[in-house]
PDB file of C-alpha atoms in Angstrom:
ATOM      1  CA  MET L  23       0.000   0.000   0.000  1.00 38.00           C
ATOM      2  CA  GLN L  24       1.331   3.409  -0.928  1.00 37.00           C
ATOM      3  CA  ALA L  25       2.048   5.629   2.063  1.00 39.00           C
ATOM      4  CA  PRO L  26      -0.004   8.819   2.344  1.00 37.00           C
ATOM      5  CA  PRO L  27       1.758  12.009   1.273  1.00 38.00           C
ATOM      6  CA  VAL L  28       3.306  14.299   3.822  1.00 35.00           C
ATOM      7  CA  PRO L  29       0.610  16.840   4.749  1.00 35.00           C
ATOM      8  CA  SER L  30       1.069  20.376   3.558  1.00 34.00           C
ATOM      9  CA  ARG L  31       1.800  23.251   5.928  1.00 33.00           C
ATOM     10  CA  THR L  32      -1.812  24.347   5.554  1.00 31.00           C
ATOM     11  CA  ALA L  33      -3.161  20.900   6.346  1.00 33.00           C
ATOM     12  CA  ARG L  34      -1.004  20.627   9.457  1.00 32.00           C
ATOM     13  CA  ALA L  35      -2.192  24.024  10.628  1.00 31.00           C
ATOM     14  CA  VAL L  36      -5.838  23.050  10.235  1.00 30.00           C
ATOM     15  CA  THR L  37      -5.422  19.870  12.269  1.00 31.00           C
ATOM     16  CA  ARG L  38      -3.388  21.497  14.997  1.00 32.00           C
ATOM     17  CA  PRO L  39      -4.882  20.870  18.471  1.00 34.00           C
ATOM     18  CA  THR L  40      -6.828  23.624  20.165  1.00 35.00           C
ATOM     19  CA  ARG L  41      -7.184  24.341  23.852  1.00 35.00           C
ATOM     20  CA  SER L  42     -10.702  22.934  23.801  1.00 35.00           C
ATOM     21  CA  SER L  43      -9.693  19.787  21.934  1.00 34.00           C
ATOM     22  CA  PRO L  44      -6.406  18.345  23.237  1.00 35.00           C
ATOM     23  CA  ARG L  45      -5.064  15.152  21.751  1.00 34.00           C
ATOM     24  CA  THR L  46      -2.092  12.889  22.062  1.00 32.00           C
ATOM     25  CA  PRO L  47       0.771  13.290  19.537  1.00 35.00           C
ATOM     26  CA  ARG L  48       0.532  11.132  16.455  1.00 34.00           C
ATOM     27  CA  CYS L  49       3.242   8.617  15.677  1.00 35.00           C
ATOM     28  CA  SER L  50       2.420   7.339  12.179  1.00 34.00           C
ATOM     29  CA  PRO L  51       5.339   7.401   9.707  1.00 35.00           C
ATOM     30  CA  SER L  52       4.926   8.139   6.042  1.00 34.00           C
ATOM     31  CA  SER L  53       7.212   8.869   3.116  1.00 36.00           C
ATOM     32  CA  THR L  54       7.507  10.972  -0.002  1.00 34.00           C
ATOM     33  CA  ARG L  55       8.990   9.766  -3.279  1.00 34.00           C
ATOM     34  CA  SER L  56      10.239  13.129  -4.503  1.00 34.00           C
ATOM     35  CA  THR L  57      12.854  13.575  -1.798  1.00 37.00           C
ATOM     36  CA  SER L  58      13.245  10.005  -0.507  1.00 38.00           C
ATOM     37  CA  LEU L  59      12.777  11.461   2.965  1.00 40.00           C
ATOM     38  CA  ARG L  60      10.659   9.671   5.521  1.00 43.00           C
ATOM     39  CA  ARG L  61       8.366  11.284   8.032  1.00 42.00           C
ATOM     40  CA  THR L  62       9.125   9.822  11.446  1.00 41.00           C
ATOM     41  CA  PRO L  63       7.361  10.190  14.797  1.00 42.00           C
ATOM     42  CA  GLY L  64       7.892  13.490  16.540  1.00 41.00           C
ATOM     43  CA  HIS L  65       7.405  14.855  20.017  1.00 42.00           C
ATOM     44  CA  THR L  66       4.432  17.143  19.392  1.00 46.00           C
ATOM     45  CA  PRO L  67       1.315  17.026  17.194  1.00 48.00           C
ATOM     46  CA  GLY L  68       2.241  17.687  13.590  1.00 47.00           C
ATOM     47  CA  HIS L  69       5.979  17.505  14.269  1.00 48.00           C
ATOM     48  CA  LEU L  70       7.921  16.350  11.222  1.00 47.00           C
ATOM     49  CA  SER L  71      11.258  14.556  11.357  1.00 57.00           C
ATOM     50  CA  LEU L  72      12.900  13.600   8.080  1.00 86.00           C
ATOM     51  CA  TRP L  73      14.990  10.492   7.587  1.00 87.00           C
ATOM     52  CA  ARG L  74      17.249   9.837   4.603  1.00 87.00           C
ATOM     53  CA  PRO L  75      18.285   6.206   5.079  1.00 88.00           C
ATOM     54  CA  ASP L  76      20.851   6.069   2.270  1.00 86.00           C
ATOM     55  CA  GLU L  77      22.885   8.770   4.035  1.00 88.00           C
ATOM     56  CA  ARG L  78      21.670   7.953   7.565  1.00 91.00           C
ATOM     57  CA  LEU L  79      20.772  11.621   7.911  1.00 93.00           C
ATOM     58  CA  LEU L  80      18.002  12.550  10.337  1.00 92.00           C
ATOM     59  CA  VAL L  81      16.361  15.961  10.644  1.00 91.00           C
ATOM     60  CA  VAL L  82      14.933  16.013  14.172  1.00 87.00           C
ATOM     61  CA  GLY L  83      13.521  19.534  14.402  1.00 83.00           C
ATOM     62  CA  ASP L  84      12.883  20.466  18.033  1.00 82.00           C
ATOM     63  CA  ALA L  85      12.988  16.886  19.291  1.00 83.00           C
ATOM     64  CA  LEU L  86      16.678  17.081  20.105  1.00 83.00           C
ATOM     65  CA  SER L  87      19.415  19.650  20.710  1.00 80.00           C
ATOM     66  CA  ASP L  88      22.716  19.809  22.534  1.00 75.00           C
ATOM     67  CA  TYR L  89      21.200  21.724  25.467  1.00 71.00           C
ATOM     68  CA  ASP L  90      17.594  20.596  25.806  1.00 71.00           C
ATOM     69  CA  VAL L  91      14.886  18.144  24.812  1.00 71.00           C
ATOM     70  CA  GLY L  92      11.519  18.785  23.213  1.00 73.00           C
ATOM     71  CA  TRP L  93       8.922  19.654  25.854  1.00 74.00           C
ATOM     72  CA  VAL L  94       5.249  18.683  25.671  1.00 82.00           C
ATOM     73  CA  SER L  95       2.272  20.183  27.473  1.00 87.00           C
ATOM     74  CA  ARG L  96       0.170  17.849  29.598  1.00 89.00           C
ATOM     75  CA  ALA L  97      -2.604  20.448  29.536  1.00 90.00           C
ATOM     76  CA  LEU L  98      -2.818  20.506  25.723  1.00 89.00           C
ATOM     77  CA  ASP L  99      -1.510  17.080  24.706  1.00 87.00           C
ATOM     78  CA  GLY L 100      -2.970  14.917  27.474  1.00 89.00           C
ATOM     79  CA  PRO L 101      -1.554  12.973  30.433  1.00 88.00           C
ATOM     80  CA  GLU L 102       0.309  10.467  28.250  1.00 91.00           C
ATOM     81  CA  ALA L 103       2.131  13.112  26.210  1.00 90.00           C
ATOM     82  CA  ALA L 104       5.448  12.684  28.034  1.00 91.00           C
ATOM     83  CA  ALA L 105       5.396   8.907  27.527  1.00 93.00           C
ATOM     84  CA  THR L 106       4.558   9.357  23.840  1.00 90.00           C
ATOM     85  CA  ALA L 107       7.421  11.833  23.438  1.00 89.00           C
ATOM     86  CA  LEU L 108       9.821   9.407  25.115  1.00 92.00           C
ATOM     87  CA  ASP L 109       8.688   6.591  22.823  1.00 92.00           C
ATOM     88  CA  SER L 110       9.173   8.867  19.813  1.00 88.00           C
ATOM     89  CA  LEU L 111      12.738   9.659  20.893  1.00 90.00           C
ATOM     90  CA  LYS L 112      13.469   5.945  21.287  1.00 93.00           C
ATOM     91  CA  ARG L 113      12.205   5.277  17.771  1.00 92.00           C
ATOM     92  CA  LEU L 114      14.308   8.120  16.372  1.00 91.00           C
ATOM     93  CA  ALA L 115      17.393   6.835  18.197  1.00 93.00           C
ATOM     94  CA  ALA L 116      16.741   3.319  16.859  1.00 93.00           C
ATOM     95  CA  LEU L 117      17.285   4.619  13.324  1.00 93.00           C
ATOM     96  CA  ASP L 118      20.974   4.918  14.314  1.00 93.00           C
ATOM     97  CA  PRO L 119      21.609   8.123  12.349  1.00 94.00           C
ATOM     98  CA  ARG L 120      25.117   9.135  11.373  1.00 93.00           C
ATOM     99  CA  VAL L 121      24.192  12.825  11.066  1.00 92.00           C
ATOM    100  CA  VAL L 122      21.515  14.579  13.141  1.00 91.00           C
ATOM    101  CA  LEU L 123      20.231  18.024  12.165  1.00 90.00           C
ATOM    102  CA  PRO L 124      18.362  19.870  14.962  1.00 89.00           C
ATOM    103  CA  SER L 125      16.407  23.102  14.642  1.00 83.00           C
ATOM    104  CA  HIS L 126      18.510  24.800  17.330  1.00 80.00           C
ATOM    105  CA  GLY L 127      22.152  24.664  18.304  1.00 82.00           C
ATOM    106  CA  PRO L 128      25.088  22.960  16.606  1.00 88.00           C
ATOM    107  CA  VAL L 129      25.036  19.651  14.762  1.00 90.00           C
ATOM    108  CA  PRO L 130      25.789  16.979  17.401  1.00 90.00           C
ATOM    109  CA  ALA L 131      29.287  15.550  17.052  1.00 91.00           C
ATOM    110  CA  ASP L 132      28.185  12.280  18.697  1.00 93.00           C
ATOM    111  CA  PRO L 133      24.538  11.427  17.853  1.00 93.00           C
ATOM    112  CA  ASP L 134      24.536   8.362  20.130  1.00 93.00           C
ATOM    113  CA  ALA L 135      25.613  10.393  23.156  1.00 92.00           C
ATOM    114  CA  GLU L 136      23.138  13.165  22.272  1.00 91.00           C
ATOM    115  CA  PHE L 137      20.252  10.719  22.097  1.00 93.00           C
ATOM    116  CA  ALA L 138      21.330   9.105  25.385  1.00 93.00           C
ATOM    117  CA  ASN L 139      21.225  12.506  27.098  1.00 91.00           C
ATOM    118  CA  ALA L 140      17.859  13.352  25.528  1.00 91.00           C
ATOM    119  CA  LEU L 141      16.380  10.027  26.597  1.00 93.00           C
ATOM    120  CA  ARG L 142      17.464  10.620  30.190  1.00 92.00           C
ATOM    121  CA  ARG L 143      15.819  14.058  30.174  1.00 90.00           C
ATOM    122  CA  ALA L 144      12.626  12.743  28.585  1.00 91.00           C
ATOM    123  CA  GLN L 145      12.465   9.880  31.086  1.00 94.00           C
ATOM    124  CA  ARG L 146      12.453  12.426  33.925  1.00 92.00           C
ATOM    125  CA  PHE L 147       9.261  13.982  32.532  1.00 91.00           C
ATOM    126  CA  VAL L 148       7.630  10.549  32.630  1.00 94.00           C
ATOM    127  CA  ASP L 149       8.863   9.720  36.136  1.00 96.00           C
ATOM    128  CA  ASP L 150       8.065  13.155  37.591  1.00 95.00           C
ATOM    129  CA  PRO L 151       5.011  14.683  35.860  1.00 94.00           C
ATOM    130  CA  GLU L 152       4.824  17.647  38.251  1.00 95.00           C
ATOM    131  CA  GLY L 153       8.504  18.327  37.685  1.00 93.00           C
ATOM    132  CA  GLY L 154       7.766  18.435  33.971  1.00 92.00           C
ATOM    133  CA  VAL L 155       5.054  21.049  34.534  1.00 95.00           C
ATOM    134  CA  TRP L 156       7.455  23.172  36.605  1.00 95.00           C
ATOM    135  CA  TYR L 157      10.125  22.797  33.930  1.00 93.00           C
ATOM    136  CA  GLY L 158       7.722  23.998  31.254  1.00 93.00           C
ATOM    137  CA  ALA L 159       6.642  27.012  33.305  1.00 96.00           C
ATOM    138  CA  ARG L 160      10.239  28.052  33.990  1.00 96.00           C
ATOM    139  CA  ARG L 161      11.186  27.606  30.368  1.00 93.00           C
ATOM    140  CA  ILE L 162       8.264  29.603  28.968  1.00 95.00           C
ATOM    141  CA  PHE L 163       8.732  32.462  31.433  1.00 97.00           C
ATOM    142  CA  ALA L 164      12.460  32.650  30.729  1.00 96.00           C
ATOM    143  CA  PHE L 165      11.803  32.863  26.984  1.00 93.00           C
ATOM    144  CA  ALA L 166       9.167  35.567  27.562  1.00 95.00           C
ATOM    145  CA  LEU L 167      11.751  37.611  29.453  1.00 96.00           C
ATOM    146  CA  MET L 168      14.280  37.104  26.662  1.00 94.00           C
ATOM    147  CA  ILE L 169      11.838  38.163  23.957  1.00 92.00           C
ATOM    148  CA  ARG L 170      10.693  41.259  25.849  1.00 92.00           C
ATOM    149  CA  ASP L 171      14.114  42.321  27.122  1.00 92.00           C
ATOM    150  CA  GLY L 172      12.798  41.871  30.634  1.00 96.00           C
ATOM    151  CA  ILE L 173       9.529  42.721  32.385  1.00 97.00           C
ATOM    152  CA  PRO L 174       9.128  45.351  35.126  1.00 98.00           C
ATOM    153  CA  ALA L 175       9.330  43.501  38.438  1.00 98.00           C
ATOM    154  CA  ASP L 176       6.199  45.151  39.798  1.00 97.00           C
ATOM    155  CA  ARG L 177       4.191  43.974  36.767  1.00 98.00           C
ATOM    156  CA  ALA L 178       5.590  40.456  36.416  1.00 98.00           C
ATOM    157  CA  GLU L 179       2.960  38.696  38.522  1.00 98.00           C
ATOM    158  CA  THR L 180       0.126  40.514  36.740  1.00 97.00           C
ATOM    159  CA  TYR L 181       1.684  39.487  33.414  1.00 98.00           C
ATOM    160  CA  LEU L 182       1.816  35.844  34.551  1.00 98.00           C
ATOM    161  CA  HIS L 183      -1.780  35.837  35.858  1.00 97.00           C
ATOM    162  CA  ALA L 184      -2.990  36.649  32.327  1.00 97.00           C
ATOM    163  CA  ARG L 185      -1.080  33.801  30.640  1.00 97.00           C
ATOM    164  CA  ALA L 186      -3.073  30.694  29.664  1.00 96.00           C
ATOM    165  CA  TRP L 187      -0.015  28.466  30.138  1.00 96.00           C
ATOM    166  CA  LEU L 188       0.401  29.683  33.723  1.00 98.00           C
ATOM    167  CA  ARG L 189      -3.252  28.946  34.486  1.00 97.00           C
ATOM    168  CA  ASP L 190      -2.871  25.486  32.940  1.00 97.00           C
ATOM    169  CA  ALA L 191       0.227  24.815  35.044  1.00 97.00           C
ATOM    170  CA  ALA L 192      -1.501  26.038  38.212  1.00 98.00           C
ATOM    171  CA  ARG L 193      -4.419  23.664  37.608  1.00 97.00           C
ATOM    172  CA  LEU L 194      -2.104  20.699  37.037  1.00 96.00           C
ATOM    173  CA  LEU L 195      -0.123  21.536  40.190  1.00 97.00           C
ATOM    174  CA  GLY L 196      -3.187  22.149  42.363  1.00 97.00           C
ATOM    175  CA  ARG L 197      -2.385  25.827  42.945  1.00 97.00           C
ATOM    176  CA  THR L 198      -4.030  29.130  42.167  1.00 98.00           C
ATOM    177  CA  PRO L 199      -2.450  31.192  39.371  1.00 98.00           C
ATOM    178  CA  GLN L 200      -1.583  33.857  41.931  1.00 98.00           C
ATOM    179  CA  THR L 201       0.254  31.382  44.155  1.00 98.00           C
ATOM    180  CA  LEU L 202       2.105  29.761  41.273  1.00 98.00           C
ATOM    181  CA  ALA L 203       3.161  33.111  39.779  1.00 98.00           C
ATOM    182  CA  ALA L 204       4.725  34.184  43.078  1.00 98.00           C
ATOM    183  CA  GLU L 205       6.406  30.785  43.562  1.00 98.00           C
ATOM    184  CA  LEU L 206       7.728  30.753  40.002  1.00 98.00           C
ATOM    185  CA  ILE L 207       9.370  34.168  40.269  1.00 98.00           C
ATOM    186  CA  ASP L 208      10.828  33.397  43.701  1.00 98.00           C
ATOM    187  CA  ALA L 209      12.196  29.993  42.634  1.00 97.00           C
ATOM    188  CA  MET L 210      13.790  31.369  39.458  1.00 98.00           C
ATOM    189  CA  LEU L 211      15.367  34.288  41.322  1.00 98.00           C
ATOM    190  CA  ARG L 212      16.815  31.943  43.955  1.00 98.00           C
ATOM    191  CA  SER L 213      18.182  29.559  41.319  1.00 97.00           C
ATOM    192  CA  GLY L 214      19.758  32.378  39.303  1.00 97.00           C
ATOM    193  CA  ALA L 215      17.672  31.596  36.199  1.00 97.00           C
ATOM    194  CA  ILE L 216      16.354  35.166  36.264  1.00 98.00           C
ATOM    195  CA  VAL L 217      17.884  38.325  37.714  1.00 98.00           C
ATOM    196  CA  LEU L 218      16.551  41.656  38.935  1.00 98.00           C
ATOM    197  CA  ARG L 219      18.288  44.572  37.208  1.00 96.00           C
ATOM    198  CA  ASP L 220      17.196  48.219  37.165  1.00 96.00           C
ATOM    199  CA  GLY L 221      13.737  47.301  38.385  1.00 97.00           C
ATOM    200  CA  ARG L 222      13.176  44.671  35.667  1.00 97.00           C
ATOM    201  CA  LEU L 223      13.307  40.903  35.715  1.00 98.00           C
ATOM    202  CA  HIS L 224      15.646  39.501  33.041  1.00 97.00           C
ATOM    203  CA  ALA L 225      16.540  36.007  31.919  1.00 97.00           C
ATOM    204  CA  ALA L 226      20.072  35.230  33.105  1.00 96.00           C
ATOM    205  CA  ALA L 227      21.000  33.116  30.074  1.00 91.00           C
ATOM    206  CA  GLU L 228      22.784  34.846  27.233  1.00 89.00           C
ATOM    207  CA  HIS L 229      20.265  35.939  24.625  1.00 87.00           C
ATOM    208  CA  MET L 230      19.337  38.576  22.058  1.00 85.00           C
ATOM    209  CA  PRO L 231      16.070  40.457  22.716  1.00 80.00           C
ATOM    210  CA  VAL L 232      13.483  40.860  19.995  1.00 85.00           C
ATOM    211  CA  ARG L 233      13.049  44.360  18.580  1.00 85.00           C
ATOM    212  CA  ALA L 234      10.218  46.139  20.379  1.00 81.00           C
ATOM    213  CA  GLU L 235       8.341  46.911  17.145  1.00 83.00           C
ATOM    214  CA  SER L 236       8.181  43.197  16.345  1.00 83.00           C
ATOM    215  CA  LEU L 237       6.063  42.618  19.444  1.00 80.00           C
ATOM    216  CA  ARG L 238       3.429  45.012  18.105  1.00 83.00           C
ATOM    217  CA  VAL L 239       2.761  42.905  15.000  1.00 84.00           C
ATOM    218  CA  PRO L 240      -0.716  41.338  15.376  1.00 84.00           C
ATOM    219  CA  HIS L 241      -1.106  37.586  15.700  1.00 79.00           C
ATOM    220  CA  PRO L 242      -1.907  35.781  12.417  1.00 81.00           C
ATOM    221  CA  ARG L 243      -5.451  35.126  13.654  1.00 81.00           C
ATOM    222  CA  ASP L 244      -5.968  38.899  13.714  1.00 83.00           C
ATOM    223  CA  TRP L 245      -4.694  39.525  10.191  1.00 84.00           C
ATOM    224  CA  PRO L 246      -7.311  40.894   7.758  1.00 84.00           C
ATOM    225  CA  PRO L 247      -8.598  38.383   5.208  1.00 82.00           C
ATOM    226  CA  THR L 248      -6.852  38.401   1.847  1.00 78.00           C
ATOM    227  CA  ARG L 249      -8.722  39.058  -1.354  1.00 73.00           C
ATOM    228  CA  HIS L 250      -8.244  36.760  -4.332  1.00 64.00           C
TER     229      HIS L 250
END
């Protein structure tokens, strides 16, 4: 039986999960004749990894990098999302690639060692679901601070209260958004992940802020319809 074609960008966008309709990541491989690349299971819905067996070259997208592992949301992807992501990583590692191309960071010099590290990280999300929720909250807030070149300290909790991901995390952890926001800021300050400088909270990791005008561009859902 001929494998179904790789879905187009538009098709993937249409089938993307919504907050009211979470689902578990798919893991069905397919292939395309034109490029001899194979679609392999990813760590999030619609994720596409490409495998070129003749060269043992694997494009892993966000599933793997030299500093992190793909994170999934229990709130959006369901309670088994972490286990599905771990299984996906195992299947990618089983391909035994010679070259791995991630979306972020350098090309791994030792794919076997990189996969071993990623599998250990992913296993922790399975073994400690609450720890995975905390990890996601810290990661998202740190990126928000990077993008915005910091947030005024006296507005940070109000900013967090309005975030859907913070409310999701609070529900999963059995806390109120107000309690979790205060705990998150305190924990990240104590760990050194964020710093207070000139009255603003900043991510401590080296980064390049986004230009302020870029943050004023409306979301795609708010773009006016195009005329044909």
